[in-house]
Amino acid sequence: MPNYQYICKKCGKKFFCTTTIHEHETRKPRCPKCSSHAVETILQGFFAVTARKT
Ligand SMILES: [Zn+2]
């Protein structure tokens, strides 16, 4: 499962949340600090996608 990092736009708290792709697109996690849904995804893991043997 992908591990997403989120940042809360309300309080600035950064947190990780592991969700399925479906869950990621259908519902947003809540900030563990202020319980706000105003969170933004910080995409992670692109380095792993582009890493390849040459
Ligand atoms: Zn928050």
Coordinates of C-alpha atoms and ligand atoms in Angstrom, one line a residue:
M1 CA 0.0 0.0 0.0
P2 CA 1.3 3.5 -0.8
N3 CA 2.3 5.6 2.1
Y4 CA 1.2 9.2 1.7
Q5 CA 2.3 12.2 3.5
Y6 CA -0.2 14.9 4.2
I7 CA 0.1 18.4 5.5
C8 CA -2.8 20.1 7.4
K9 CA -3.6 23.4 5.9
K10 CA -5.1 24.5 9.1
C11 CA -2.4 23.9 11.6
G12 CA 0.5 22.9 9.4
K13 CA 0.9 19.5 11.0
K14 CA 2.6 16.9 8.7
F15 CA 1.6 13.3 9.1
F16 CA 1.7 10.0 7.3
C17 CA -1.2 7.9 6.4
T18 CA -1.2 4.6 4.6
T19 CA -4.3 4.2 2.4
T20 CA -5.3 2.3 -0.7
I21 CA -5.5 4.2 -4.0
H22 CA -9.2 4.0 -3.8
E23 CA -9.4 5.3 -0.3
H24 CA -7.0 8.0 -1.2
E25 CA -9.3 9.3 -3.9
T26 CA -12.6 8.9 -2.2
R27 CA -11.8 10.2 1.3
K28 CA -9.3 12.4 2.9
P29 CA -7.7 11.6 6.3
R30 CA -8.1 13.8 9.2
C31 CA -5.4 15.8 10.8
P32 CA -4.4 14.0 14.0
K33 CA -3.7 17.3 15.7
C34 CA -6.8 19.4 15.0
S35 CA -9.1 16.8 13.3
S36 CA -9.5 19.1 10.3
H37 CA -10.1 17.6 6.8
A38 CA -8.3 20.5 5.2
V39 CA -5.3 18.4 4.4
E40 CA -3.2 18.4 1.3
T41 CA -1.2 15.4 0.0
I42 CA 2.5 15.7 -0.3
L43 CA 3.4 13.1 -2.9
Q44 CA 6.1 10.7 -2.0
G45 CA 8.1 8.0 -3.6
F46 CA 8.8 9.3 -7.0
F47 CA 12.5 8.5 -6.5
A48 CA 11.5 4.9 -6.2
V49 CA 9.6 5.0 -9.4
T50 CA 12.4 6.6 -11.4
A51 CA 15.1 4.4 -9.9
R52 CA 16.1 1.8 -12.4
K53 CA 19.1 -0.2 -13.3
T54 CA 21.1 1.0 -16.2
Ligands
ZN1 ZN -4.4 20.2 11.7

